[in-house]
Short mmCIF file of C-alpha atoms and ligand atoms in Angstrom, two decimals:
data_model
loop_
_atom_site.label_atom_id
_atom_site.label_comp_id
_atom_site.label_asym_id
_atom_site.label_seq_id
_atom_site.Cartn_x
_atom_site.Cartn_y
_atom_site.Cartn_z
CA MET A 328 53.33 3.94 -14.26
CA ASP A 329 55.13 7.28 -14.18
CA HIS A 330 52.02 9.35 -14.77
CA VAL A 331 48.23 9.11 -15.07
CA THR A 332 46.33 10.80 -17.88
CA ILE A 333 42.90 11.69 -16.60
CA ARG A 334 39.88 13.61 -17.89
CA THR A 335 39.05 17.04 -16.54
CA ALA A 336 35.86 19.05 -16.80
CA ASP A 337 36.81 20.21 -20.29
CA GLY A 338 39.71 18.09 -21.53
CA GLU A 339 42.39 16.02 -19.88
CA THR A 340 45.42 16.49 -17.67
CA THR A 341 48.50 14.50 -16.75
CA LEU A 342 49.14 13.72 -13.10
CA ALA A 343 52.70 12.86 -12.10
CA ARG A 344 53.12 9.58 -10.28
CA GLU A 345 54.17 11.43 -7.11
CA GLN A 346 50.88 13.37 -7.09
CA VAL A 347 48.87 10.16 -7.34
CA ASP A 348 51.04 8.45 -4.73
CA ARG A 349 50.56 11.38 -2.33
CA LEU A 350 46.78 11.09 -2.65
CA ALA A 351 46.98 7.30 -2.17
CA ALA A 352 49.13 7.70 0.96
CA SER A 353 46.65 10.19 2.43
CA LEU A 354 43.71 7.77 2.18
CA GLN A 355 42.70 4.99 4.52
CA GLY A 356 41.07 3.19 1.59
CA ASP A 357 42.71 2.08 -1.66
CA LEU A 358 43.34 4.24 -4.70
CA LEU A 359 43.00 2.01 -7.76
CA THR A 360 44.41 2.53 -11.25
CA PRO A 361 43.64 0.22 -14.20
CA ALA A 362 46.82 -1.70 -13.28
CA SER A 363 45.68 -2.38 -9.68
CA PRO A 364 44.42 -5.81 -8.63
CA GLY A 365 40.64 -5.68 -8.26
CA PHE A 366 40.24 -2.73 -10.66
CA ASP A 367 37.96 -4.63 -13.04
CA ASP A 368 35.63 -5.69 -10.23
CA ALA A 369 35.62 -2.20 -8.74
CA ARG A 370 34.61 -0.54 -12.01
CA GLN A 371 31.55 -2.76 -12.63
CA ILE A 372 28.13 -1.31 -11.97
CA TRP A 373 24.67 -2.92 -11.86
CA ASN A 374 23.69 -2.09 -15.47
CA ALA A 375 25.92 -4.06 -17.87
CA MET A 376 24.85 -1.74 -20.68
CA ILE A 377 27.22 0.85 -19.18
CA GLU A 378 30.83 -0.17 -19.76
CA ARG A 379 33.31 2.48 -18.58
CA ARG A 380 36.96 2.57 -17.51
CA PRO A 381 37.83 5.31 -15.02
CA ALA A 382 41.45 6.42 -14.67
CA LEU A 383 41.31 6.39 -10.84
CA ILE A 384 38.95 4.85 -8.30
CA ALA A 385 39.26 6.14 -4.72
CA ARG A 386 37.69 3.54 -2.43
CA CYS A 387 36.85 5.76 0.53
CA ARG A 388 36.66 4.34 4.04
CA GLY A 389 35.39 7.44 5.82
CA THR A 390 34.56 11.13 5.56
CA ALA A 391 38.25 12.10 5.75
CA ASP A 392 38.97 10.04 2.63
CA VAL A 393 36.10 11.75 0.83
CA VAL A 394 37.35 15.22 1.86
CA ARG A 395 40.88 14.49 0.61
CA THR A 396 39.64 13.03 -2.66
CA VAL A 397 37.26 15.92 -3.32
CA ARG A 398 40.01 18.47 -2.64
CA PHE A 399 42.30 16.61 -5.06
CA ALA A 400 39.53 16.48 -7.68
CA ARG A 401 38.85 20.17 -7.26
CA GLU A 402 42.52 21.18 -7.42
CA HIS A 403 43.00 19.30 -10.71
CA ARG A 404 39.46 19.98 -12.00
CA LEU A 405 38.95 16.26 -12.53
CA LEU A 406 35.86 14.81 -14.17
CA THR A 407 34.41 13.14 -11.08
CA ALA A 408 31.72 10.51 -10.55
CA VAL A 409 30.39 9.42 -7.15
CA ARG A 410 29.41 5.84 -6.42
CA GLY A 411 27.06 4.62 -3.70
CA GLY A 412 25.47 1.26 -4.51
CA GLY A 413 26.26 1.52 -8.25
CA HIS A 414 22.63 0.82 -9.23
CA ASN A 415 21.78 3.96 -11.13
CA ILE A 416 20.36 2.94 -14.48
CA ALA A 417 22.08 5.84 -16.26
CA GLY A 418 25.47 4.65 -15.03
CA SER A 419 26.26 7.88 -13.20
CA ALA A 420 28.30 6.00 -10.59
CA THR A 421 31.19 5.79 -13.05
CA VAL A 422 32.91 7.76 -15.77
CA ASP A 423 35.26 6.94 -18.64
CA GLY A 424 38.77 8.25 -18.07
CA GLY A 425 37.88 10.22 -14.93
CA LEU A 426 37.88 9.83 -11.15
CA VAL A 427 35.36 7.71 -9.23
CA VAL A 428 34.78 8.53 -5.57
CA ASP A 429 33.68 5.07 -4.47
CA LEU A 430 31.77 5.09 -1.19
CA SER A 431 30.88 1.40 -1.22
CA PRO A 432 33.38 0.49 1.57
CA MET A 433 31.51 2.83 3.97
CA LYS A 434 29.15 0.30 5.53
CA GLY A 435 28.16 1.60 8.97
CA VAL A 436 24.54 1.38 10.21
CA GLN A 437 23.85 2.48 13.76
CA VAL A 438 20.28 2.19 15.04
CA ASN A 439 19.12 4.20 18.05
CA PRO A 440 15.99 2.29 19.09
CA ALA A 441 15.02 4.76 21.81
CA ALA A 442 15.05 7.73 19.46
CA ARG A 443 13.85 5.58 16.53
CA THR A 444 16.58 6.87 14.27
CA ALA A 445 19.45 5.35 12.31
CA ARG A 446 22.77 6.76 11.18
CA VAL A 447 23.70 5.21 7.86
CA GLU A 448 26.87 5.45 5.76
CA PRO A 449 26.62 5.83 1.98
CA GLY A 450 27.98 2.41 0.95
CA VAL A 451 25.12 0.61 2.67
CA THR A 452 22.65 -1.34 0.53
CA LEU A 453 18.92 -1.48 1.25
CA GLY A 454 19.20 -5.07 2.44
CA GLU A 455 21.97 -4.18 4.88
CA PHE A 456 19.93 -1.27 6.22
CA ASP A 457 16.68 -3.27 6.55
CA ARG A 458 18.50 -6.06 8.36
CA GLU A 459 19.84 -3.74 11.06
CA ALA A 460 16.64 -1.71 11.48
CA GLN A 461 14.47 -4.85 11.59
CA ALA A 462 16.62 -6.24 14.40
CA PHE A 463 14.75 -3.61 16.44
CA GLY A 464 11.40 -4.10 14.65
CA LEU A 465 11.94 -0.78 12.84
CA ALA A 466 12.08 0.38 9.21
CA THR A 467 11.84 3.42 6.97
CA PRO A 468 10.57 3.48 3.38
CA VAL A 469 13.25 2.31 0.92
CA GLY A 470 13.11 0.53 -2.45
CA VAL A 471 12.20 -3.02 -3.35
CA ASN A 472 15.55 -4.48 -4.43
CA SER A 473 17.90 -5.26 -1.57
CA THR A 474 21.15 -4.59 -3.47
CA THR A 475 20.25 -0.98 -4.37
CA GLY A 476 22.36 1.64 -2.59
CA ILE A 477 20.68 3.73 0.10
CA ALA A 478 22.67 6.82 -0.91
CA GLY A 479 21.58 7.29 -4.52
CA LEU A 480 18.06 6.11 -3.73
CA THR A 481 17.66 8.67 -0.94
CA LEU A 482 19.17 11.58 -2.83
CA GLY A 483 16.73 11.11 -5.73
CA GLY A 484 13.70 10.79 -3.40
CA GLY A 485 13.30 7.08 -2.68
CA TYR A 486 10.12 5.06 -2.36
CA GLY A 487 8.95 1.55 -1.62
CA TRP A 488 6.20 -0.49 0.01
CA LEU A 489 6.02 1.79 3.08
CA SER A 490 5.82 5.11 1.21
CA ARG A 491 2.04 5.47 1.13
CA LYS A 492 2.10 5.14 4.91
CA HIS A 493 5.37 6.88 5.85
CA GLY A 494 6.30 9.01 2.81
CA LEU A 495 9.36 9.06 0.61
CA THR A 496 12.76 8.06 1.94
CA VAL A 497 13.61 11.78 1.95
CA ASP A 498 10.54 12.54 4.05
CA ASN A 499 12.24 10.47 6.72
CA LEU A 500 15.67 12.06 6.38
CA ARG A 501 16.47 14.10 9.48
CA ALA A 502 20.09 15.12 8.86
CA ALA A 503 23.02 14.54 6.54
CA ASP A 504 26.76 15.21 6.62
CA VAL A 505 27.79 16.60 3.25
CA VAL A 506 31.27 17.12 1.77
CA THR A 507 30.80 20.13 -0.49
CA ALA A 508 32.66 20.85 -3.73
CA ASP A 509 35.26 22.91 -1.86
CA GLY A 510 36.08 19.95 0.38
CA GLU A 511 34.36 21.25 3.53
CA VAL A 512 32.12 19.06 5.70
CA VAL A 513 28.77 20.61 6.59
CA THR A 514 25.71 19.29 8.35
CA ALA A 515 22.36 19.77 6.67
CA THR A 516 19.09 19.71 8.63
CA GLU A 517 15.82 21.67 8.64
CA HIS A 518 17.64 24.27 10.81
CA GLU A 519 21.25 24.14 9.62
CA ASN A 520 22.11 24.77 5.95
CA SER A 521 18.41 24.30 5.34
CA ASP A 522 18.71 25.25 1.65
CA LEU A 523 21.15 22.38 1.14
CA PHE A 524 18.89 20.07 3.16
CA TRP A 525 15.95 20.97 0.91
CA ALA A 526 18.03 20.34 -2.24
CA ILE A 527 19.47 16.94 -1.28
CA ARG A 528 15.96 15.60 -0.65
CA GLY A 529 15.37 14.77 -4.31
CA GLY A 530 18.03 16.82 -6.11
CA GLY A 531 20.40 13.85 -6.47
CA GLY A 532 24.16 14.04 -6.03
CA ASN A 533 24.40 17.57 -7.44
CA PHE A 534 25.25 19.42 -4.22
CA GLY A 535 28.00 17.44 -2.54
CA ILE A 536 28.86 13.98 -1.28
CA VAL A 537 26.76 12.73 1.63
CA THR A 538 28.89 10.71 4.03
CA SER A 539 26.22 10.07 6.67
CA PHE A 540 22.41 10.00 6.60
CA GLU A 541 20.17 10.15 9.67
CA PHE A 542 16.74 8.60 9.15
CA ALA A 543 13.59 8.47 11.25
CA LEU A 544 12.38 4.89 11.78
CA HIS A 545 8.93 3.41 12.35
CA PRO A 546 7.73 0.19 13.94
CA VAL A 547 7.11 -2.28 11.06
CA GLY A 548 6.44 -6.02 11.33
CA PRO A 549 8.66 -7.92 11.72
CA GLU A 550 5.78 -9.88 10.16
CA VAL A 551 3.50 -8.18 7.62
CA LEU A 552 0.81 -9.36 5.23
CA ALA A 553 2.42 -9.42 1.78
CA GLY A 554 2.76 -11.47 -1.37
CA LEU A 555 1.70 -11.87 -4.99
CA ILE A 556 -1.51 -12.58 -6.90
CA VAL A 557 -0.74 -13.81 -10.42
CA HIS A 558 -3.42 -13.49 -13.11
CA PRO A 559 -3.42 -14.62 -16.75
CA PHE A 560 -2.84 -11.77 -19.17
CA ALA A 561 -6.09 -12.45 -21.04
CA ASN A 562 -7.99 -10.62 -18.27
CA ALA A 563 -5.53 -7.71 -18.09
CA ALA A 564 -7.75 -4.78 -19.12
CA GLU A 565 -10.65 -5.74 -16.84
CA LEU A 566 -8.31 -6.70 -13.99
CA LEU A 567 -6.52 -3.33 -14.13
CA ARG A 568 -9.83 -1.48 -13.97
CA ARG A 569 -10.85 -3.43 -10.87
CA TYR A 570 -7.37 -2.91 -9.42
CA ARG A 571 -7.66 0.86 -9.98
CA ASP A 572 -11.04 1.01 -8.25
CA VAL A 573 -9.78 -0.92 -5.21
CA VAL A 574 -6.48 0.90 -4.72
CA THR A 575 -7.97 4.35 -5.28
CA ALA A 576 -10.03 3.81 -2.11
CA ALA A 577 -7.30 1.90 -0.23
CA PRO A 578 -5.93 2.96 3.17
CA ASP A 579 -2.38 4.31 3.28
CA GLU A 580 -1.15 1.05 4.79
CA LEU A 581 -1.89 -0.84 1.57
CA ALA A 582 0.44 -0.65 -1.43
CA VAL A 583 -0.28 -2.80 -4.48
CA TRP A 584 2.08 -2.64 -7.43
CA VAL A 585 1.42 -4.14 -10.88
CA VAL A 586 3.94 -6.07 -12.96
CA MET A 587 3.12 -7.21 -16.50
CA ARG A 588 5.67 -9.68 -17.86
CA LYS A 589 6.23 -13.28 -18.93
CA ALA A 590 5.88 -15.53 -15.91
CA PRO A 591 9.20 -16.62 -14.45
CA PRO A 592 9.43 -20.28 -13.38
CA LEU A 593 8.15 -19.60 -9.87
CA PRO A 594 7.55 -22.80 -7.88
CA PHE A 595 3.96 -21.88 -6.99
CA LEU A 596 2.95 -21.44 -10.67
CA PRO A 597 1.89 -24.46 -12.77
CA PRO A 598 4.62 -25.30 -15.33
CA GLU A 599 2.31 -24.52 -18.27
CA VAL A 600 2.06 -20.92 -17.03
CA HIS A 601 5.85 -20.40 -17.06
CA GLY A 602 6.84 -18.12 -19.94
CA THR A 603 3.27 -16.94 -20.63
CA GLU A 604 2.23 -13.30 -20.14
CA VAL A 605 0.82 -12.58 -16.71
CA VAL A 606 -0.35 -9.66 -14.60
CA VAL A 607 1.14 -9.77 -11.12
CA LEU A 608 -0.40 -7.78 -8.26
CA ALA A 609 2.30 -7.45 -5.63
CA ALA A 610 1.02 -6.21 -2.28
CA LEU A 611 2.16 -5.26 1.19
CA TYR A 612 0.03 -4.06 4.10
CA ALA A 613 2.00 -1.92 6.56
CA GLY A 614 -0.17 -2.62 9.60
CA SER A 615 -1.67 -5.57 11.42
CA VAL A 616 -2.15 -8.80 9.51
CA ALA A 617 -5.87 -8.84 10.41
CA ASP A 618 -6.42 -5.33 9.01
CA GLY A 619 -4.42 -6.31 5.95
CA GLU A 620 -6.67 -9.32 5.32
CA ARG A 621 -9.67 -6.96 5.26
CA ALA A 622 -7.99 -4.39 3.00
CA LEU A 623 -6.83 -7.01 0.50
CA ALA A 624 -10.04 -9.00 0.40
CA PRO A 625 -11.57 -7.16 -2.63
CA LEU A 626 -8.45 -7.82 -4.72
CA ARG A 627 -8.22 -11.45 -3.63
CA ALA A 628 -11.89 -11.95 -4.51
CA ILE A 629 -11.22 -11.30 -8.21
CA MET A 630 -11.66 -14.70 -9.82
CA GLY A 631 -9.41 -16.46 -12.29
CA ALA A 632 -5.93 -16.03 -10.74
CA HIS A 633 -3.21 -18.60 -11.49
CA ALA A 634 -2.01 -18.22 -7.91
CA ASP A 635 -2.51 -16.20 -4.72
CA VAL A 636 0.49 -16.38 -2.42
CA ILE A 637 -0.38 -13.56 -0.05
CA GLY A 638 0.23 -14.37 3.59
CA PRO A 639 2.02 -13.31 6.75
CA THR A 640 5.70 -12.93 5.88
CA PRO A 641 8.78 -11.23 7.39
CA TYR A 642 9.05 -7.65 6.13
CA ALA A 643 12.80 -7.98 5.54
CA GLY A 644 12.18 -11.15 3.53
CA PHE A 645 9.60 -9.47 1.28
CA GLN A 646 12.12 -6.68 0.72
CA THR A 647 14.23 -9.27 -1.16
CA ALA A 648 11.31 -10.89 -3.05
CA PHE A 649 12.19 -9.24 -6.38
CA ASP A 650 15.95 -9.76 -6.11
CA PRO A 651 16.07 -12.87 -8.35
CA LEU A 652 14.52 -10.84 -11.20
CA LEU A 653 16.85 -7.85 -10.72
CA THR A 654 20.32 -9.35 -10.44
CA PRO A 655 23.33 -7.29 -11.59
CA GLY A 656 25.07 -7.96 -14.89
CA ALA A 657 22.15 -7.82 -17.35
CA ARG A 658 21.66 -5.08 -19.94
CA ASN A 659 18.97 -2.59 -18.89
CA TYR A 660 17.25 0.39 -20.46
CA TRP A 661 14.36 1.92 -18.52
CA LYS A 662 11.80 4.66 -19.13
CA THR A 663 9.47 6.30 -16.64
CA HIS A 664 6.35 8.46 -16.43
CA ASN A 665 4.25 9.77 -13.54
CA PHE A 666 0.47 9.34 -13.74
CA GLU A 667 -2.10 11.17 -11.67
CA THR A 668 -4.85 8.68 -12.61
CA LEU A 669 -5.03 5.28 -14.23
CA SER A 670 -7.54 6.18 -16.93
CA ASP A 671 -9.25 3.62 -19.17
CA THR A 672 -7.22 4.98 -22.10
CA LEU A 673 -3.99 4.50 -20.20
CA ILE A 674 -4.95 0.98 -19.13
CA ASP A 675 -5.78 0.01 -22.71
CA THR A 676 -2.49 1.47 -23.97
CA LEU A 677 -0.47 -0.37 -21.32
CA VAL A 678 -2.16 -3.65 -22.21
CA VAL A 679 -1.35 -3.20 -25.91
CA GLN A 680 2.28 -2.42 -25.07
CA ALA A 681 2.61 -5.33 -22.66
CA ARG A 682 1.58 -7.69 -25.47
CA ARG A 683 4.77 -6.60 -27.28
CA LEU A 684 7.30 -7.56 -24.58
CA PRO A 685 10.52 -8.13 -26.53
CA GLY A 686 11.98 -10.69 -24.13
CA PRO A 687 11.41 -12.88 -21.07
CA MET A 688 13.09 -10.43 -18.67
CA CYS A 689 11.25 -7.31 -19.86
CA GLU A 690 8.39 -5.94 -17.81
CA LEU A 691 5.99 -3.08 -17.32
CA PHE A 692 5.97 -1.98 -13.70
CA LEU A 693 3.38 0.29 -12.07
CA THR A 694 4.17 1.60 -8.62
CA HIS A 695 1.19 2.53 -6.45
CA MET A 696 1.96 5.92 -4.89
CA GLY A 697 -0.20 8.66 -3.37
CA GLY A 698 -0.95 8.41 0.36
CA ALA A 699 1.50 10.26 2.61
CA VAL A 700 3.77 11.15 -0.34
CA SER A 701 1.03 13.18 -2.02
CA ARG A 702 -0.09 14.98 1.12
CA ARG A 703 3.05 17.14 1.26
CA PRO A 704 3.28 20.08 -1.15
CA ASN A 705 5.51 19.65 -4.18
CA ASP A 706 7.92 22.29 -2.91
CA ALA A 707 8.32 20.71 0.56
CA THR A 708 11.52 19.10 -0.77
CA ALA A 709 13.28 19.04 -4.14
CA TYR A 710 11.40 15.86 -5.18
CA ALA A 711 8.74 17.22 -7.49
CA GLY A 712 6.50 14.30 -8.40
CA ARG A 713 4.22 14.18 -5.36
CA GLY A 714 1.02 14.37 -7.39
CA ALA A 715 1.71 10.99 -8.99
CA GLN A 716 -0.67 8.25 -7.86
CA PHE A 717 1.14 5.73 -10.08
CA ILE A 718 4.68 5.67 -11.46
CA MET A 719 5.35 3.62 -14.57
CA ASN A 720 8.71 2.01 -15.01
CA VAL A 721 9.35 0.29 -18.33
CA HIS A 722 12.02 -2.26 -17.50
CA ALA A 723 13.66 -3.35 -20.74
CA ARG A 724 16.13 -5.99 -19.59
CA TRP A 725 18.05 -8.56 -21.61
CA GLU A 726 21.42 -10.30 -21.91
CA ASP A 727 22.38 -10.55 -25.56
CA VAL A 728 23.87 -7.43 -27.23
CA ALA A 729 22.01 -8.44 -30.38
CA GLN A 730 18.78 -7.60 -28.52
CA ASP A 731 19.83 -3.99 -27.80
CA ALA A 732 17.86 -2.33 -30.58
CA ALA A 733 14.65 -4.35 -30.05
CA CYS A 734 14.60 -3.76 -26.30
CA VAL A 735 15.52 -0.06 -26.42
CA THR A 736 12.92 0.49 -29.16
CA TRP A 737 10.20 -1.20 -27.10
CA ALA A 738 10.97 0.86 -23.99
CA ARG A 739 10.90 4.07 -25.97
CA SER A 740 7.68 3.14 -27.74
CA VAL A 741 5.87 2.41 -24.44
CA PHE A 742 7.14 5.76 -23.17
CA GLU A 743 5.84 7.59 -26.25
CA ALA A 744 2.50 5.78 -26.36
CA THR A 745 1.76 6.66 -22.72
CA ALA A 746 3.12 10.23 -22.84
CA PRO A 747 -0.30 11.84 -23.53
CA GLN A 748 -1.57 10.51 -20.19
CA ALA A 749 1.57 11.40 -18.19
CA GLY A 750 1.40 13.92 -15.37
CA PRO A 751 4.05 16.50 -14.48
CA GLY A 752 7.51 15.65 -13.15
CA ALA A 753 9.55 12.48 -13.44
CA TYR A 754 11.55 10.41 -10.99
CA VAL A 755 15.20 11.25 -11.75
CA ASN A 756 16.38 7.95 -10.27
CA PHE A 757 14.71 6.11 -13.15
CA MET A 758 15.92 8.37 -15.95
CA THR A 759 18.46 7.05 -18.44
CA GLN A 760 21.74 8.49 -19.69
CA ASP A 761 20.12 10.09 -22.74
CA GLU A 762 17.58 12.18 -20.79
CA ALA A 763 19.71 15.19 -19.82
CA GLY A 764 17.18 17.36 -21.62
CA ARG A 765 14.41 16.10 -19.31
CA VAL A 766 15.98 17.15 -15.99
CA ARG A 767 14.43 20.61 -15.93
CA ALA A 768 10.95 19.21 -16.61
CA ALA A 769 11.50 16.46 -14.02
CA TYR A 770 11.91 19.11 -11.32
CA GLY A 771 9.27 21.48 -12.70
CA ASP A 772 8.80 24.56 -10.52
CA ASN A 773 11.56 23.38 -8.14
CA TYR A 774 14.26 23.62 -10.82
CA ALA A 775 15.09 27.33 -10.50
CA ARG A 776 15.57 27.03 -6.72
CA LEU A 777 17.75 23.96 -7.23
CA ALA A 778 19.91 25.76 -9.81
CA ALA A 779 20.44 28.66 -7.38
CA ILE A 780 21.43 26.28 -4.55
CA LYS A 781 23.75 24.46 -6.96
CA ALA A 782 25.42 27.79 -7.73
CA LYS A 783 26.01 28.34 -4.01
CA TYR A 784 27.41 24.89 -3.16
CA ASP A 785 28.97 23.75 -6.46
CA PRO A 786 29.50 26.81 -8.68
CA THR A 787 31.95 25.07 -11.03
CA ASN A 788 29.74 21.98 -11.41
CA LEU A 789 32.31 19.56 -9.98
CA PHE A 790 29.47 17.10 -9.34
CA ARG A 791 28.24 16.87 -12.91
CA VAL A 792 28.18 13.14 -13.66
CA ASN A 793 24.53 12.77 -12.69
CA GLN A 794 21.09 14.02 -13.82
CA ASN A 795 22.72 17.40 -13.81
CA ILE A 796 21.34 20.65 -12.47
CA THR A 797 23.57 23.37 -13.87
CA PRO A 798 24.42 26.26 -11.53
CA SER A 799 22.13 29.15 -12.34
CA ALA A 800 23.97 32.04 -13.97
CA ALA A 801 21.77 34.54 -12.13
CA ALA A 802 22.78 33.11 -8.77
CA LEU A 803 26.46 32.97 -9.72
CA GLY A 804 26.68 36.71 -10.32
CA PRO A 805 29.08 38.46 -12.71
CA GLU A 806 32.30 37.68 -10.80
CA MET A 807 31.85 33.90 -10.89
CA PRO A 808 33.00 31.67 -13.77
CA ALA A 809 30.25 30.60 -16.13
CA PRO A 810 29.17 27.01 -15.41
CA ARG A 811 30.35 24.41 -17.85
CA PRO A 812 27.72 22.13 -19.29
CA ALA A 813 27.28 18.60 -18.00
CA VAL A 814 29.27 15.82 -19.61
CA ARG A 815 27.06 13.29 -21.31
CA GLU A 816 28.34 9.81 -21.82
CA PRO A 817 27.55 7.99 -25.09
CA THR A 818 23.89 7.12 -25.44
CA PRO A 819 22.75 3.56 -26.08
CA PRO A 820 22.48 2.51 -29.71
CA PRO A 821 19.56 4.04 -31.54
CA PRO A 822 16.84 1.63 -32.59
CA ALA A 823 17.46 -0.11 -35.87
C1 FAD B 1245 16.93 -3.09 -9.60
C2 FAD B 1245 16.57 -1.71 -9.16
C3 FAD B 1245 15.47 -1.51 -8.37
C4 FAD B 1245 15.12 -0.22 -7.95
N1 FAD B 1245 14.04 -0.04 -7.15
C5 FAD B 1245 13.76 1.19 -6.67
C6 FAD B 1245 12.69 1.40 -5.77
O1 FAD B 1245 11.96 0.48 -5.41
N2 FAD B 1245 12.47 2.65 -5.30
C7 FAD B 1245 13.26 3.70 -5.67
O2 FAD B 1245 13.03 4.81 -5.18
N3 FAD B 1245 14.28 3.54 -6.53
C8 FAD B 1245 14.54 2.31 -7.04
N4 FAD B 1245 15.57 2.14 -7.91
C9 FAD B 1245 16.29 3.32 -8.41
C10 FAD B 1245 17.40 3.71 -7.46
O3 FAD B 1245 16.87 4.57 -6.49
C11 FAD B 1245 18.51 4.43 -8.24
O4 FAD B 1245 19.07 3.53 -9.15
C12 FAD B 1245 19.58 5.02 -7.33
O5 FAD B 1245 20.33 5.93 -8.08
C13 FAD B 1245 20.45 3.93 -6.76
O6 FAD B 1245 21.37 4.44 -5.86
P1 FAD B 1245 22.83 3.79 -5.74
O7 FAD B 1245 23.52 4.42 -4.61
O8 FAD B 1245 22.74 2.31 -5.81
O9 FAD B 1245 23.39 4.24 -7.14
P2 FAD B 1245 24.72 4.90 -7.68
O10 FAD B 1245 24.69 4.54 -9.13
O11 FAD B 1245 25.92 4.54 -6.91
O12 FAD B 1245 24.44 6.44 -7.48
C14 FAD B 1245 23.33 7.08 -8.04
C15 FAD B 1245 23.55 8.57 -8.16
O13 FAD B 1245 23.67 9.13 -6.86
C16 FAD B 1245 24.93 9.75 -6.69
N5 FAD B 1245 25.42 9.40 -5.37
C17 FAD B 1245 25.49 8.15 -4.84
N6 FAD B 1245 25.89 8.21 -3.57
C18 FAD B 1245 26.08 9.52 -3.29
C19 FAD B 1245 26.47 10.22 -2.13
N7 FAD B 1245 26.72 9.60 -0.99
N8 FAD B 1245 26.56 11.56 -2.18
C20 FAD B 1245 26.27 12.22 -3.32
N9 FAD B 1245 25.89 11.61 -4.46
C21 FAD B 1245 25.79 10.27 -4.43
C22 FAD B 1245 25.79 9.19 -7.78
O14 FAD B 1245 26.78 10.07 -8.17
C23 FAD B 1245 24.81 8.95 -8.89
O15 FAD B 1245 24.59 10.14 -9.60
C24 FAD B 1245 15.92 0.88 -8.36
C25 FAD B 1245 17.02 0.67 -9.17
C26 FAD B 1245 17.36 -0.60 -9.58
C27 FAD B 1245 18.52 -0.80 -10.48
#
């Protein structure tokens, strides 16, 4: 290799070998090119639908590595992606022909049990975080799949079983160290760079690279009441109405999510149920087991279930309960809506759509929100979907490329059929690579403020491989360069 050809914001450039070698020598972590051992592993992300080959991957081991890589990217105006856990469905952790700032080697978690806080580095997965926090009987709300990265999840908002009780992940963020587009390290809190702190609590990776998060923690478990109730699909419409009535009056401690799919071969289900459509009520009570028994009783009293496997269980264990259904390496295309109510019309539409599941791994997922999340105003942080009481996630998931069109078509058709009932906003962490046009609507009234903060911290849109907020021209002023539009990667194949 005597040079590297690499994409820039608006074309490509050629880096001499000495320039690349100088960057490599300045890093504690490895700088990978396509010829490096381990490159193919390092470029893989969770969603196998996204297949990209960066020109350089900087595997950062600390903030100093991130600073040096960002300064290099800025100097050469490189098209730059940032990778935390690599789970983002849109594939924004990687970029064809550009530079990836890979934070996955940054694995530190330091819990302060007296202060009930944790300092967490951006390569940490949810499972790694839960494990350390639970060693002290503590937790903060994070998502339901243990291999998801804490960094991307937090920056988009973040929610899980504890959110009705303790808010979004960002509601528990106390401070962050951020490497800005000019390669400076700043601290963001309610009192220091508070505009940046507001923006990173839901605005994604648009404003800089977070190299350390400080979270508030809460006593949780270690044992909680949690588990699944699995019903036959034949009762779906009536069951969902009863579900709605129970959860609408539920205490904040109780979260019950709905999954409609074909039953996986779970050991507690009779073999004749495997592969048939089912409605799963997945529940966790974030309080005492006795109180949880009382709160869950009305749902458990609904007759006709195939199985009820709710019981006292370790919180950290339940945090991995969905892992077998969400392993990396499958093809995935997801669509999302927020709903303020679960109306009869919406229930009936969801049931019709769930009868059309195109494959055994596809599912319709309803997250039960509200509670503490909805009690903060929508402009408390950049996350703008606080009115949602339910969030739909259409998980189209399959393995065979030949299924692409059928699965993508199904996801889009569920999205369109339920659009009339959708409320404002959308969760950016569940938006796909072809939804750049939806970003403004996703942030609603918060968008203009975000665009102005983007203009202050990243006026040239260095951090553009994401659900991109373009720097607002008004905030840039006449002397600043006009922002270049976001780069969109190829969209998935259109339906046949
Ligand atoms: C199986 C699965 C289950 C999920 N479950 C939930 C759930 O229960 N709750 C929930 O809220 N979300 C959930 N999500 C969505 C999840 O929050 C997003 O996919 C999120 O983007 C994952 O973060 P990551 O670090 O793994 O992703 P990455 O793909 O690495 O990054 C995501 C985005 O964040 C940016 N980014 C990452 N790290 C940094 C950083 N340190 N500084 C600046 N920018 C950064 C990236 O550039 C990219 O744009 C789930 C996703 C999957 C695939």
